[in-house]
PDB file of C-alpha atoms in Angstrom:
ATOM      1  CA  MET Z  19      32.325-265.182 193.954  1.00 63.00           C
ATOM      2  CA  ALA Z  20      33.835-263.436 190.605  1.00 81.00           C
ATOM      3  CA  GLN Z  21      37.505-262.958 190.177  1.00 94.00           C
ATOM      4  CA  PRO Z  22      38.057-259.148 189.008  1.00 96.00           C
ATOM      5  CA  THR Z  23      38.022-258.066 185.192  1.00 98.00           C
ATOM      6  CA  PRO Z  24      42.849-257.708 185.178  1.00 98.00           C
ATOM      7  CA  VAL Z  25      42.610-253.483 183.230  1.00 98.00           C
ATOM      8  CA  THR Z  26      45.956-251.603 182.028  1.00 98.00           C
ATOM      9  CA  MET Z  27      46.433-248.804 182.438  1.00 98.00           C
ATOM     10  CA  ALA Z  28      49.596-246.089 180.981  1.00 98.00           C
ATOM     11  CA  LEU Z  29      51.411-243.679 181.445  1.00 97.00           C
ATOM     12  CA  ASP Z  30      52.187-240.911 179.594  1.00 95.00           C
ATOM     13  CA  TRP Z  31      54.535-240.059 181.966  1.00 94.00           C
ATOM     14  CA  THR Z  32      56.977-240.355 185.207  1.00 95.00           C
ATOM     15  CA  PRO Z  33      53.399-240.458 188.116  1.00 97.00           C
ATOM     16  CA  ASN Z  34      52.590-237.261 188.409  1.00 97.00           C
ATOM     17  CA  THR Z  35      49.536-234.785 189.862  1.00 98.00           C
ATOM     18  CA  ASN Z  36      47.985-235.481 186.572  1.00 97.00           C
ATOM     19  CA  HIS Z  37      47.534-239.313 187.197  1.00 98.00           C
ATOM     20  CA  ILE Z  38      46.156-238.473 191.020  1.00 98.00           C
ATOM     21  CA  GLY Z  39      42.490-239.794 190.044  1.00 98.00           C
ATOM     22  CA  LEU Z  40      44.683-242.953 189.408  1.00 98.00           C
ATOM     23  CA  TYR Z  41      46.528-244.204 192.227  1.00 98.00           C
ATOM     24  CA  VAL Z  42      43.251-243.315 194.503  1.00 98.00           C
ATOM     25  CA  ALA Z  43      41.092-245.392 192.502  1.00 98.00           C
ATOM     26  CA  GLU Z  44      43.734-247.713 193.497  1.00 98.00           C
ATOM     27  CA  ALA Z  45      44.485-246.852 197.180  1.00 98.00           C
ATOM     28  CA  LYS Z  46      40.260-245.663 198.263  1.00 98.00           C
ATOM     29  CA  GLY Z  47      39.094-249.918 196.469  1.00 98.00           C
ATOM     30  CA  PHE Z  48      36.894-248.178 193.819  1.00 98.00           C
ATOM     31  CA  TYR Z  49      38.804-250.175 190.776  1.00 98.00           C
ATOM     32  CA  ASP Z  50      37.722-253.631 193.172  1.00 98.00           C
ATOM     33  CA  GLU Z  51      34.610-252.176 193.776  1.00 97.00           C
ATOM     34  CA  ALA Z  52      34.272-252.080 190.082  1.00 97.00           C
ATOM     35  CA  GLY Z  53      35.242-255.082 189.998  1.00 98.00           C
ATOM     36  CA  LEU Z  54      38.225-254.746 188.360  1.00 98.00           C
ATOM     37  CA  ASP Z  55      41.612-255.183 188.763  1.00 98.00           C
ATOM     38  CA  VAL Z  56      43.287-252.793 187.689  1.00 98.00           C
ATOM     39  CA  GLN Z  57      48.082-252.353 186.445  1.00 98.00           C
ATOM     40  CA  ILE Z  58      49.440-248.898 186.071  1.00 98.00           C
ATOM     41  CA  LEU Z  59      51.803-249.466 184.150  1.00 96.00           C
ATOM     42  CA  PRO Z  60      54.953-247.653 184.331  1.00 87.00           C
ATOM     43  CA  TYR Z  61      56.266-245.333 181.705  1.00 91.00           C
ATOM     44  CA  SER Z  62      57.958-246.085 178.714  1.00 89.00           C
ATOM     45  CA  ASP Z  63      59.052-245.549 175.309  1.00 88.00           C
ATOM     46  CA  THR Z  64      56.878-246.161 174.181  1.00 93.00           C
ATOM     47  CA  SER Z  65      54.109-243.502 173.611  1.00 94.00           C
ATOM     48  CA  ALA Z  66      49.921-245.146 175.723  1.00 96.00           C
ATOM     49  CA  ALA Z  67      48.919-243.886 172.198  1.00 95.00           C
ATOM     50  CA  THR Z  68      50.447-247.222 170.483  1.00 95.00           C
ATOM     51  CA  LEU Z  69      50.297-249.177 173.423  1.00 97.00           C
ATOM     52  CA  ILE Z  70      46.568-248.688 172.823  1.00 97.00           C
ATOM     53  CA  ALA Z  71      46.670-249.084 169.265  1.00 95.00           C
ATOM     54  CA  ASN Z  72      47.898-252.276 169.374  1.00 95.00           C
ATOM     55  CA  ARG Z  73      45.992-253.552 172.441  1.00 95.00           C
ATOM     56  CA  VAL Z  74      49.142-253.404 174.568  1.00 96.00           C
ATOM     57  CA  ALA Z  75      47.340-251.576 177.074  1.00 98.00           C
ATOM     58  CA  ASP Z  76      43.766-251.059 177.167  1.00 98.00           C
ATOM     59  CA  PHE Z  77      43.098-247.542 178.681  1.00 98.00           C
ATOM     60  CA  GLY Z  78      46.310-244.577 178.340  1.00 98.00           C
ATOM     61  CA  VAL Z  79      47.113-240.782 178.540  1.00 98.00           C
ATOM     62  CA  LEU Z  80      46.941-239.028 175.940  1.00 97.00           C
ATOM     63  CA  GLY Z  81      48.115-235.984 174.318  1.00 96.00           C
ATOM     64  CA  SER Z  82      45.018-233.973 172.741  1.00 95.00           C
ATOM     65  CA  ILE Z  83      47.295-232.999 169.790  1.00 96.00           C
ATOM     66  CA  GLY Z  84      48.429-237.135 169.867  1.00 95.00           C
ATOM     67  CA  LEU Z  85      45.181-238.417 169.543  1.00 97.00           C
ATOM     68  CA  PHE Z  86      44.370-236.473 166.703  1.00 97.00           C
ATOM     69  CA  ILE Z  87      47.327-236.868 164.743  1.00 96.00           C
ATOM     70  CA  GLN Z  88      47.688-240.374 165.359  1.00 96.00           C
ATOM     71  CA  LYS Z  89      43.924-240.934 165.086  1.00 96.00           C
ATOM     72  CA  ALA Z  90      43.824-239.611 161.525  1.00 96.00           C
ATOM     73  CA  ALA Z  91      47.146-241.468 160.142  1.00 96.00           C
ATOM     74  CA  GLY Z  92      44.625-244.806 161.514  1.00 95.00           C
ATOM     75  CA  ALA Z  93      44.903-245.573 164.943  1.00 97.00           C
ATOM     76  CA  ASP Z  94      42.502-246.428 166.755  1.00 97.00           C
ATOM     77  CA  LEU Z  95      42.740-244.689 169.562  1.00 98.00           C
ATOM     78  CA  VAL Z  96      39.250-243.486 171.356  1.00 98.00           C
ATOM     79  CA  ALA Z  97      39.157-240.509 173.972  1.00 98.00           C
ATOM     80  CA  THR Z  98      37.638-241.617 176.491  1.00 98.00           C
ATOM     81  CA  TYR Z  99      37.768-238.988 179.886  1.00 98.00           C
ATOM     82  CA  ALA Z 100      39.065-235.261 179.862  1.00 98.00           C
ATOM     83  CA  LEU Z 101      41.926-235.658 182.736  1.00 98.00           C
ATOM     84  CA  VAL Z 102      41.469-231.852 182.776  1.00 98.00           C
ATOM     85  CA  GLN Z 103      38.988-228.643 181.947  1.00 97.00           C
ATOM     86  CA  THR Z 104      40.936-225.879 180.386  1.00 97.00           C
ATOM     87  CA  GLU Z 105      44.522-226.338 178.824  1.00 97.00           C
ATOM     88  CA  THR Z 106      47.590-226.744 181.397  1.00 97.00           C
ATOM     89  CA  GLY Z 107      50.754-226.006 178.635  1.00 97.00           C
ATOM     90  CA  ARG Z 108      51.542-222.381 178.207  1.00 97.00           C
ATOM     91  CA  LEU Z 109      54.584-219.928 178.164  1.00 98.00           C
ATOM     92  CA  VAL Z 110      56.860-218.815 179.387  1.00 98.00           C
ATOM     93  CA  PHE Z 111      60.060-216.668 179.984  1.00 98.00           C
ATOM     94  CA  ASN Z 112      62.678-215.046 182.731  1.00 97.00           C
ATOM     95  CA  GLY Z 113      60.024-212.125 184.573  1.00 96.00           C
ATOM     96  CA  ASP Z 114      62.334-209.624 184.325  1.00 96.00           C
ATOM     97  CA  ARG Z 115      62.035-209.846 178.944  1.00 96.00           C
ATOM     98  CA  GLN Z 116      60.916-206.448 180.069  1.00 97.00           C
ATOM     99  CA  ASP Z 117      62.023-206.950 176.168  1.00 97.00           C
ATOM    100  CA  ILE Z 118      58.833-208.915 176.270  1.00 98.00           C
ATOM    101  CA  GLN Z 119      55.495-208.021 176.020  1.00 98.00           C
ATOM    102  CA  SER Z 120      53.455-209.966 173.688  1.00 98.00           C
ATOM    103  CA  PRO Z 121      53.832-213.108 171.079  1.00 98.00           C
ATOM    104  CA  LYS Z 122      54.937-211.170 168.856  1.00 98.00           C
ATOM    105  CA  ASP Z 123      57.737-209.376 171.038  1.00 98.00           C
ATOM    106  CA  LEU Z 124      58.875-213.379 170.132  1.00 98.00           C
ATOM    107  CA  ASP Z 125      60.429-211.946 165.787  1.00 98.00           C
ATOM    108  CA  GLY Z 126      63.202-213.338 166.021  1.00 98.00           C
ATOM    109  CA  LYS Z 127      63.933-214.345 169.448  1.00 98.00           C
ATOM    110  CA  THR Z 128      65.246-217.803 170.111  1.00 98.00           C
ATOM    111  CA  TYR Z 129      62.398-221.760 171.056  1.00 98.00           C
ATOM    112  CA  ALA Z 130      63.371-223.359 173.822  1.00 97.00           C
ATOM    113  CA  GLY Z 131      61.566-226.999 171.611  1.00 96.00           C
ATOM    114  CA  PHE Z 132      60.512-230.407 171.663  1.00 95.00           C
ATOM    115  CA  GLY Z 133      60.567-231.311 168.874  1.00 93.00           C
ATOM    116  CA  GLY Z 134      56.919-232.405 167.482  1.00 91.00           C
ATOM    117  CA  ALA Z 135      55.014-230.061 165.029  1.00 90.00           C
ATOM    118  CA  TRP Z 136      52.294-228.742 166.396  1.00 94.00           C
ATOM    119  CA  GLU Z 137      54.849-226.699 168.490  1.00 97.00           C
ATOM    120  CA  ASP Z 138      55.846-224.763 165.152  1.00 97.00           C
ATOM    121  CA  VAL Z 139      51.338-224.229 164.316  1.00 97.00           C
ATOM    122  CA  LEU Z 140      50.801-222.564 168.305  1.00 97.00           C
ATOM    123  CA  LEU Z 141      53.000-220.620 167.921  1.00 98.00           C
ATOM    124  CA  GLY Z 142      53.286-219.456 164.073  1.00 98.00           C
ATOM    125  CA  THR Z 143      49.559-218.530 164.867  1.00 98.00           C
ATOM    126  CA  MET Z 144      50.036-216.997 168.665  1.00 98.00           C
ATOM    127  CA  ILE Z 145      52.689-214.417 167.132  1.00 98.00           C
ATOM    128  CA  ARG Z 146      50.959-213.184 164.020  1.00 98.00           C
ATOM    129  CA  ASP Z 147      47.459-213.343 165.559  1.00 98.00           C
ATOM    130  CA  ASP Z 148      49.104-210.752 167.436  1.00 98.00           C
ATOM    131  CA  GLY Z 149      51.303-209.083 164.570  1.00 98.00           C
ATOM    132  CA  GLY Z 150      54.238-210.368 164.212  1.00 98.00           C
ATOM    133  CA  LYS Z 151      55.243-212.514 161.525  1.00 98.00           C
ATOM    134  CA  GLY Z 152      56.319-216.058 163.672  1.00 97.00           C
ATOM    135  CA  GLU Z 153      60.006-216.295 162.806  1.00 97.00           C
ATOM    136  CA  TYR Z 154      61.859-217.186 165.801  1.00 98.00           C
ATOM    137  CA  GLU Z 155      64.412-219.006 165.626  1.00 98.00           C
ATOM    138  CA  THR Z 156      64.424-222.868 167.858  1.00 98.00           C
ATOM    139  CA  VAL Z 157      66.881-225.166 169.610  1.00 97.00           C
ATOM    140  CA  THR Z 158      65.010-228.589 170.685  1.00 97.00           C
ATOM    141  CA  LEU Z 159      66.300-229.751 174.382  1.00 95.00           C
ATOM    142  CA  GLY Z 160      62.598-231.283 175.002  1.00 88.00           C
ATOM    143  CA  THR Z 161      63.027-231.301 179.540  1.00 86.00           C
ATOM    144  CA  SER Z 162      66.475-228.998 179.773  1.00 93.00           C
ATOM    145  CA  ALA Z 163      64.295-226.310 177.754  1.00 94.00           C
ATOM    146  CA  TYR Z 164      63.486-224.692 181.770  1.00 95.00           C
ATOM    147  CA  GLU Z 165      67.222-224.146 182.598  1.00 94.00           C
ATOM    148  CA  ALA Z 166      68.246-223.079 179.848  1.00 96.00           C
ATOM    149  CA  LEU Z 167      65.585-220.805 179.788  1.00 97.00           C
ATOM    150  CA  TYR Z 168      66.217-219.726 183.881  1.00 95.00           C
ATOM    151  CA  ASN Z 169      70.101-219.722 182.397  1.00 95.00           C
ATOM    152  CA  GLY Z 170      69.553-216.910 179.496  1.00 95.00           C
ATOM    153  CA  ALA Z 171      69.825-219.844 176.824  1.00 97.00           C
ATOM    154  CA  VAL Z 172      67.319-218.892 175.345  1.00 98.00           C
ATOM    155  CA  ASP Z 173      63.656-216.768 175.338  1.00 98.00           C
ATOM    156  CA  PHE Z 174      60.745-218.567 175.802  1.00 98.00           C
ATOM    157  CA  THR Z 175      60.018-221.762 176.008  1.00 98.00           C
ATOM    158  CA  LEU Z 176      56.669-223.775 176.209  1.00 98.00           C
ATOM    159  CA  GLU Z 177      55.352-225.321 179.879  1.00 97.00           C
ATOM    160  CA  VAL Z 178      52.892-226.986 182.706  1.00 97.00           C
ATOM    161  CA  TYR Z 179      51.278-224.039 185.155  1.00 97.00           C
ATOM    162  CA  THR Z 180      50.946-226.671 187.283  1.00 97.00           C
ATOM    163  CA  TRP Z 181      53.452-228.782 187.536  1.00 97.00           C
ATOM    164  CA  GLU Z 182      56.845-226.883 185.198  1.00 96.00           C
ATOM    165  CA  GLY Z 183      55.169-223.632 187.177  1.00 97.00           C
ATOM    166  CA  VAL Z 184      54.265-223.950 190.345  1.00 97.00           C
ATOM    167  CA  LYS Z 185      58.197-226.219 190.320  1.00 96.00           C
ATOM    168  CA  ALA Z 186      59.047-222.885 188.904  1.00 96.00           C
ATOM    169  CA  GLU Z 187      57.152-220.450 191.581  1.00 96.00           C
ATOM    170  CA  ARG Z 188      58.863-223.112 194.517  1.00 96.00           C
ATOM    171  CA  ASP Z 189      61.640-221.777 193.193  1.00 95.00           C
ATOM    172  CA  GLY Z 190      61.192-218.574 193.126  1.00 95.00           C
ATOM    173  CA  ARG Z 191      62.193-218.356 189.269  1.00 94.00           C
ATOM    174  CA  LYS Z 192      60.130-215.330 188.772  1.00 95.00           C
ATOM    175  CA  GLN Z 193      58.340-215.545 185.410  1.00 97.00           C
ATOM    176  CA  ARG Z 194      55.467-213.852 182.969  1.00 98.00           C
ATOM    177  CA  ALA Z 195      53.733-216.658 180.559  1.00 98.00           C
ATOM    178  CA  PHE Z 196      51.419-215.918 177.235  1.00 98.00           C
ATOM    179  CA  ARG Z 197      47.859-218.591 177.744  1.00 98.00           C
ATOM    180  CA  TYR Z 198      47.761-220.329 174.071  1.00 98.00           C
ATOM    181  CA  ALA Z 199      43.906-218.945 173.767  1.00 97.00           C
ATOM    182  CA  ASP Z 200      44.159-215.391 174.619  1.00 98.00           C
ATOM    183  CA  PHE Z 201      45.648-215.658 170.697  1.00 98.00           C
ATOM    184  CA  GLY Z 202      44.477-217.773 168.750  1.00 97.00           C
ATOM    185  CA  VAL Z 203      44.310-220.918 169.191  1.00 98.00           C
ATOM    186  CA  PRO Z 204      41.484-222.282 170.799  1.00 97.00           C
ATOM    187  CA  ASP Z 205      41.263-223.880 173.939  1.00 97.00           C
ATOM    188  CA  GLN Z 206      41.649-227.534 174.813  1.00 97.00           C
ATOM    189  CA  HIS Z 207      41.613-230.065 177.089  1.00 97.00           C
ATOM    190  CA  THR Z 208      45.553-231.038 177.330  1.00 96.00           C
ATOM    191  CA  ASN Z 209      45.731-234.315 177.890  1.00 97.00           C
ATOM    192  CA  PHE Z 210      42.773-237.976 177.669  1.00 98.00           C
ATOM    193  CA  ILE Z 211      42.435-241.077 179.404  1.00 98.00           C
ATOM    194  CA  GLY Z 212      42.301-243.611 175.983  1.00 98.00           C
ATOM    195  CA  THR Z 213      41.948-246.226 174.198  1.00 98.00           C
ATOM    196  CA  SER Z 214      40.243-247.878 170.991  1.00 98.00           C
ATOM    197  CA  GLY Z 215      37.725-248.268 169.216  1.00 97.00           C
ATOM    198  CA  ALA Z 216      38.282-252.099 169.483  1.00 98.00           C
ATOM    199  CA  TYR Z 217      38.534-252.718 173.182  1.00 98.00           C
ATOM    200  CA  LEU Z 218      34.969-250.310 173.905  1.00 98.00           C
ATOM    201  CA  ALA Z 219      33.472-252.501 170.958  1.00 98.00           C
ATOM    202  CA  GLU Z 220      34.385-256.455 173.209  1.00 98.00           C
ATOM    203  CA  HIS Z 221      34.473-254.888 176.484  1.00 98.00           C
ATOM    204  CA  PRO Z 222      32.148-251.800 176.770  1.00 97.00           C
ATOM    205  CA  ASP Z 223      30.738-253.078 180.279  1.00 97.00           C
ATOM    206  CA  THR Z 224      34.345-253.007 182.044  1.00 98.00           C
ATOM    207  CA  ALA Z 225      34.630-249.708 180.351  1.00 98.00           C
ATOM    208  CA  THR Z 226      31.860-248.046 182.105  1.00 98.00           C
ATOM    209  CA  ALA Z 227      33.671-249.415 185.468  1.00 98.00           C
ATOM    210  CA  PHE Z 228      37.277-248.138 184.884  1.00 98.00           C
ATOM    211  CA  ILE Z 229      36.169-245.077 183.581  1.00 98.00           C
ATOM    212  CA  GLY Z 230      33.760-244.221 186.747  1.00 97.00           C
ATOM    213  CA  ALA Z 231      35.754-245.285 189.412  1.00 98.00           C
ATOM    214  CA  THR Z 232      38.405-243.466 187.330  1.00 98.00           C
ATOM    215  CA  GLN Z 233      36.207-240.098 187.047  1.00 98.00           C
ATOM    216  CA  LYS Z 234      35.629-240.718 191.077  1.00 97.00           C
ATOM    217  CA  GLY Z 235      38.944-241.340 191.884  1.00 98.00           C
ATOM    218  CA  TYR Z 236      39.506-237.414 190.022  1.00 98.00           C
ATOM    219  CA  ALA Z 237      36.262-236.341 191.875  1.00 97.00           C
ATOM    220  CA  TYR Z 238      37.761-237.285 195.637  1.00 98.00           C
ATOM    221  CA  ALA Z 239      41.058-235.454 195.217  1.00 98.00           C
ATOM    222  CA  VAL Z 240      39.172-232.095 194.263  1.00 98.00           C
ATOM    223  CA  GLU Z 241      38.213-232.639 198.074  1.00 97.00           C
ATOM    224  CA  ASN Z 242      41.048-234.129 199.535  1.00 98.00           C
ATOM    225  CA  PRO Z 243      43.533-232.640 198.683  1.00 98.00           C
ATOM    226  CA  ASP Z 244      45.608-234.293 201.395  1.00 98.00           C
ATOM    227  CA  GLU Z 245      44.514-237.364 201.689  1.00 98.00           C
ATOM    228  CA  ALA Z 246      45.293-237.720 197.216  1.00 98.00           C
ATOM    229  CA  ALA Z 247      49.369-236.587 197.723  1.00 98.00           C
ATOM    230  CA  ASP Z 248      49.548-238.176 199.984  1.00 98.00           C
ATOM    231  CA  ILE Z 249      48.136-241.511 198.427  1.00 98.00           C
ATOM    232  CA  LEU Z 250      50.473-240.043 194.921  1.00 98.00           C
ATOM    233  CA  VAL Z 251      53.912-239.889 197.042  1.00 98.00           C
ATOM    234  CA  ALA Z 252      53.643-243.307 198.443  1.00 98.00           C
ATOM    235  CA  ALA Z 253      52.571-245.025 195.755  1.00 98.00           C
ATOM    236  CA  ASN Z 254      55.804-244.365 193.661  1.00 97.00           C
ATOM    237  CA  PRO Z 255      57.781-244.938 196.117  1.00 96.00           C
ATOM    238  CA  GLU Z 256      61.236-245.085 192.926  1.00 94.00           C
ATOM    239  CA  ALA Z 257      59.999-241.318 191.879  1.00 93.00           C
ATOM    240  CA  ALA Z 258      60.941-239.899 195.626  1.00 94.00           C
ATOM    241  CA  LEU Z 259      58.131-237.746 195.311  1.00 97.00           C
ATOM    242  CA  ASP Z 260      58.665-234.088 197.106  1.00 97.00           C
ATOM    243  CA  ARG Z 261      55.248-234.205 198.647  1.00 98.00           C
ATOM    244  CA  ASP Z 262      54.934-230.467 199.021  1.00 98.00           C
ATOM    245  CA  PHE Z 263      55.574-230.109 195.253  1.00 98.00           C
ATOM    246  CA  VAL Z 264      53.283-232.759 194.958  1.00 98.00           C
ATOM    247  CA  ARG Z 265      50.323-231.153 197.314  1.00 98.00           C
ATOM    248  CA  ALA Z 266      51.405-227.049 195.511  1.00 98.00           C
ATOM    249  CA  SER Z 267      51.243-229.193 191.847  1.00 98.00           C
ATOM    250  CA  LEU Z 268      47.109-230.434 193.414  1.00 98.00           C
ATOM    251  CA  GLN Z 269      46.165-227.416 194.468  1.00 98.00           C
ATOM    252  CA  ALA Z 270      46.970-225.826 190.874  1.00 98.00           C
ATOM    253  CA  LEU Z 271      45.078-228.430 188.885  1.00 98.00           C
ATOM    254  CA  ILE Z 272      41.941-227.407 192.195  1.00 98.00           C
ATOM    255  CA  ASP Z 273      42.668-223.731 191.817  1.00 98.00           C
ATOM    256  CA  GLY Z 274      41.980-223.483 188.052  1.00 97.00           C
ATOM    257  CA  HIS Z 275      39.405-225.393 187.166  1.00 97.00           C
ATOM    258  CA  TYR Z 276      41.566-228.411 185.152  1.00 98.00           C
ATOM    259  CA  LEU Z 277      40.139-231.186 187.542  1.00 97.00           C
ATOM    260  CA  ARG Z 278      37.008-230.335 187.872  1.00 96.00           C
ATOM    261  CA  GLY Z 279      35.503-227.331 185.752  1.00 95.00           C
ATOM    262  CA  GLU Z 280      34.014-224.159 187.329  1.00 93.00           C
ATOM    263  CA  ASP Z 281      31.118-226.051 185.965  1.00 92.00           C
ATOM    264  CA  GLY Z 282      31.209-229.058 188.929  1.00 93.00           C
ATOM    265  CA  GLU Z 283      32.084-230.974 185.658  1.00 92.00           C
ATOM    266  CA  VAL Z 284      35.142-234.231 185.884  1.00 96.00           C
ATOM    267  CA  GLY Z 285      36.588-236.434 183.058  1.00 97.00           C
ATOM    268  CA  THR Z 286      34.035-234.600 180.580  1.00 97.00           C
ATOM    269  CA  ILE Z 287      34.506-234.056 177.002  1.00 98.00           C
ATOM    270  CA  ASN Z 288      33.773-230.784 175.137  1.00 97.00           C
ATOM    271  CA  ALA Z 289      31.855-231.395 171.583  1.00 97.00           C
ATOM    272  CA  ALA Z 290      32.928-227.879 170.780  1.00 97.00           C
ATOM    273  CA  LYS Z 291      36.330-227.767 172.454  1.00 97.00           C
ATOM    274  CA  MET Z 292      37.341-231.532 169.824  1.00 97.00           C
ATOM    275  CA  GLU Z 293      35.448-229.685 167.388  1.00 97.00           C
ATOM    276  CA  ALA Z 294      37.340-226.558 167.003  1.00 97.00           C
ATOM    277  CA  VAL Z 295      40.735-228.012 167.939  1.00 97.00           C
ATOM    278  CA  GLY Z 296      39.893-230.339 165.119  1.00 96.00           C
ATOM    279  CA  GLU Z 297      39.382-227.749 163.366  1.00 96.00           C
ATOM    280  CA  PHE Z 298      42.473-225.622 163.385  1.00 97.00           C
ATOM    281  CA  ILE Z 299      45.069-228.111 163.116  1.00 96.00           C
ATOM    282  CA  PHE Z 300      43.612-229.761 160.367  1.00 96.00           C
ATOM    283  CA  ARG Z 301      43.627-226.403 158.709  1.00 95.00           C
ATOM    284  CA  SER Z 302      47.227-225.721 159.623  1.00 95.00           C
ATOM    285  CA  GLY Z 303      48.229-228.825 157.593  1.00 94.00           C
ATOM    286  CA  ILE Z 304      50.304-231.128 160.554  1.00 94.00           C
ATOM    287  CA  LEU Z 305      47.305-233.558 160.531  1.00 96.00           C
ATOM    288  CA  LYS Z 306      48.041-236.462 157.525  1.00 96.00           C
ATOM    289  CA  ASP Z 307      47.176-239.756 156.759  1.00 94.00           C
ATOM    290  CA  GLY Z 308      48.855-243.181 156.685  1.00 93.00           C
ATOM    291  CA  GLU Z 309      50.598-242.686 153.542  1.00 94.00           C
ATOM    292  CA  GLY Z 310      52.302-239.739 155.639  1.00 94.00           C
ATOM    293  CA  LYS Z 311      49.942-236.964 152.926  1.00 95.00           C
ATOM    294  CA  PRO Z 312      47.798-234.411 154.490  1.00 95.00           C
ATOM    295  CA  LEU Z 313      44.520-235.045 155.423  1.00 96.00           C
ATOM    296  CA  THR Z 314      42.505-233.095 152.428  1.00 95.00           C
ATOM    297  CA  GLU Z 315      38.763-232.927 154.434  1.00 93.00           C
ATOM    298  CA  ALA Z 316      38.601-231.888 157.979  1.00 92.00           C
ATOM    299  CA  PRO Z 317      38.024-234.896 160.396  1.00 92.00           C
ATOM    300  CA  ASP Z 318      34.346-236.646 162.166  1.00 95.00           C
ATOM    301  CA  VAL Z 319      35.652-235.615 164.677  1.00 96.00           C
ATOM    302  CA  SER Z 320      33.222-237.776 167.076  1.00 96.00           C
ATOM    303  CA  THR Z 321      34.265-240.450 166.132  1.00 96.00           C
ATOM    304  CA  TYR Z 322      37.400-239.786 168.051  1.00 98.00           C
ATOM    305  CA  TYR Z 323      36.176-239.365 171.166  1.00 98.00           C
ATOM    306  CA  SER Z 324      33.161-240.102 173.452  1.00 98.00           C
ATOM    307  CA  ASN Z 325      31.017-238.972 176.613  1.00 97.00           C
ATOM    308  CA  GLU Z 326      29.166-242.647 177.093  1.00 97.00           C
ATOM    309  CA  TYR Z 327      31.387-244.466 178.941  1.00 97.00           C
ATOM    310  CA  LEU Z 328      31.685-241.637 182.199  1.00 96.00           C
ATOM    311  CA  ALA Z 329      29.262-241.624 185.143  1.00 88.00           C
ATOM    312  CA  THR Z 330      26.138-239.609 185.095  1.00 70.00           C
ATOM    313  CA  GLU Z 331      25.487-238.242 188.409  1.00 50.00           C
ATOM    314  CA  ARG Z 332      27.840-236.650 191.049  1.00 43.00           C
ATOM    315  CA  GLN Z 333      27.018-237.687 194.717  1.00 39.00           C
ATOM    316  CA  ASN Z 334      29.883-235.205 197.710  1.00 37.00           C
ATOM    317  CA  GLY Z 335      32.718-235.904 195.344  1.00 42.00           C
ATOM    318  CA  GLY Z 336      31.390-238.934 194.568  1.00 46.00           C
ATOM    319  CA  VAL Z 337      30.064-240.085 191.630  1.00 46.00           C
ATOM    320  CA  VAL Z 338      27.980-243.243 190.683  1.00 46.00           C
ATOM    321  CA  LEU Z 339      28.830-245.509 188.467  1.00 42.00           C
ATOM    322  CA  GLU Z 340      25.801-245.620 185.096  1.00 44.00           C
ATOM    323  CA  ARG Z 341      25.743-246.300 182.306  1.00 43.00           C
ATOM    324  CA  LYS Z 342      25.759-242.390 180.281  1.00 45.00           C
ATOM    325  CA  PRO Z 343      23.077-242.988 176.901  1.00 41.00           C
ATOM    326  CA  GLY Z 344      26.364-242.669 173.615  1.00 41.00           C
TER     327      GLY Z 344
END
């Protein structure tokens, strides 16, 4: 009997519902059936993108904006699976703030941030699109931003609705929010599973097997959310995940058509979305080359992703593992 092919997969954060299809594929034997021995690497201070580009990990979870920024700077990265079909992030503030009715009301207020250049592009675009100046104060707090918001120490921040937003709802903390795409920002796939172009060139069949089995895991999670929640919690005892919270987060991902789009797509990367985000972020000026100089020409976004390694058909919540034509 042939030995299974080893594959390493790096997470972008501690285990959460964005990763649920990976653990389902592992627990249900989808990786075994594909002839793979998949090791899900624990989250570390080194980003998944850096691990992939340096060939330390075969695959990993990539943030959409991070993919564009790091690839423009020369990192060998290719998105091969869209974890979500539409943006999960939103701009959020306390529900009792009657002085905030639209983004232009954020001028002069205090934003709790996370230290990324993309944040200023995002917020400035939203406020100006609504007729404001895009002028606000920033304090960089990281994950402490949410407690600062609840306590009234800051006026607004950004969150992932399907995680922090669900938690706030369960904690009884009333919030209101603005969707990025309603105020001049293109909708995007928030996160991807990606690898390097070098890995794809060297191991196309393994990539096909891994992405197809992973796709099957996410499709199964959508169809069997109770079992999927149990699997994620059981696989990560050190994370001390609250099973009811995990289940609620997964339901938000399902109800919002994040994991599986309204068109039934699971994992497919939308070309139009990628082009729109690429053009938008290029015009923002934050795409820089390996020497730190702003790009003077828009990148060829078609090289940033591939749907070639996805399975072609879905059957009863699962997928048939066949190579898509390029």
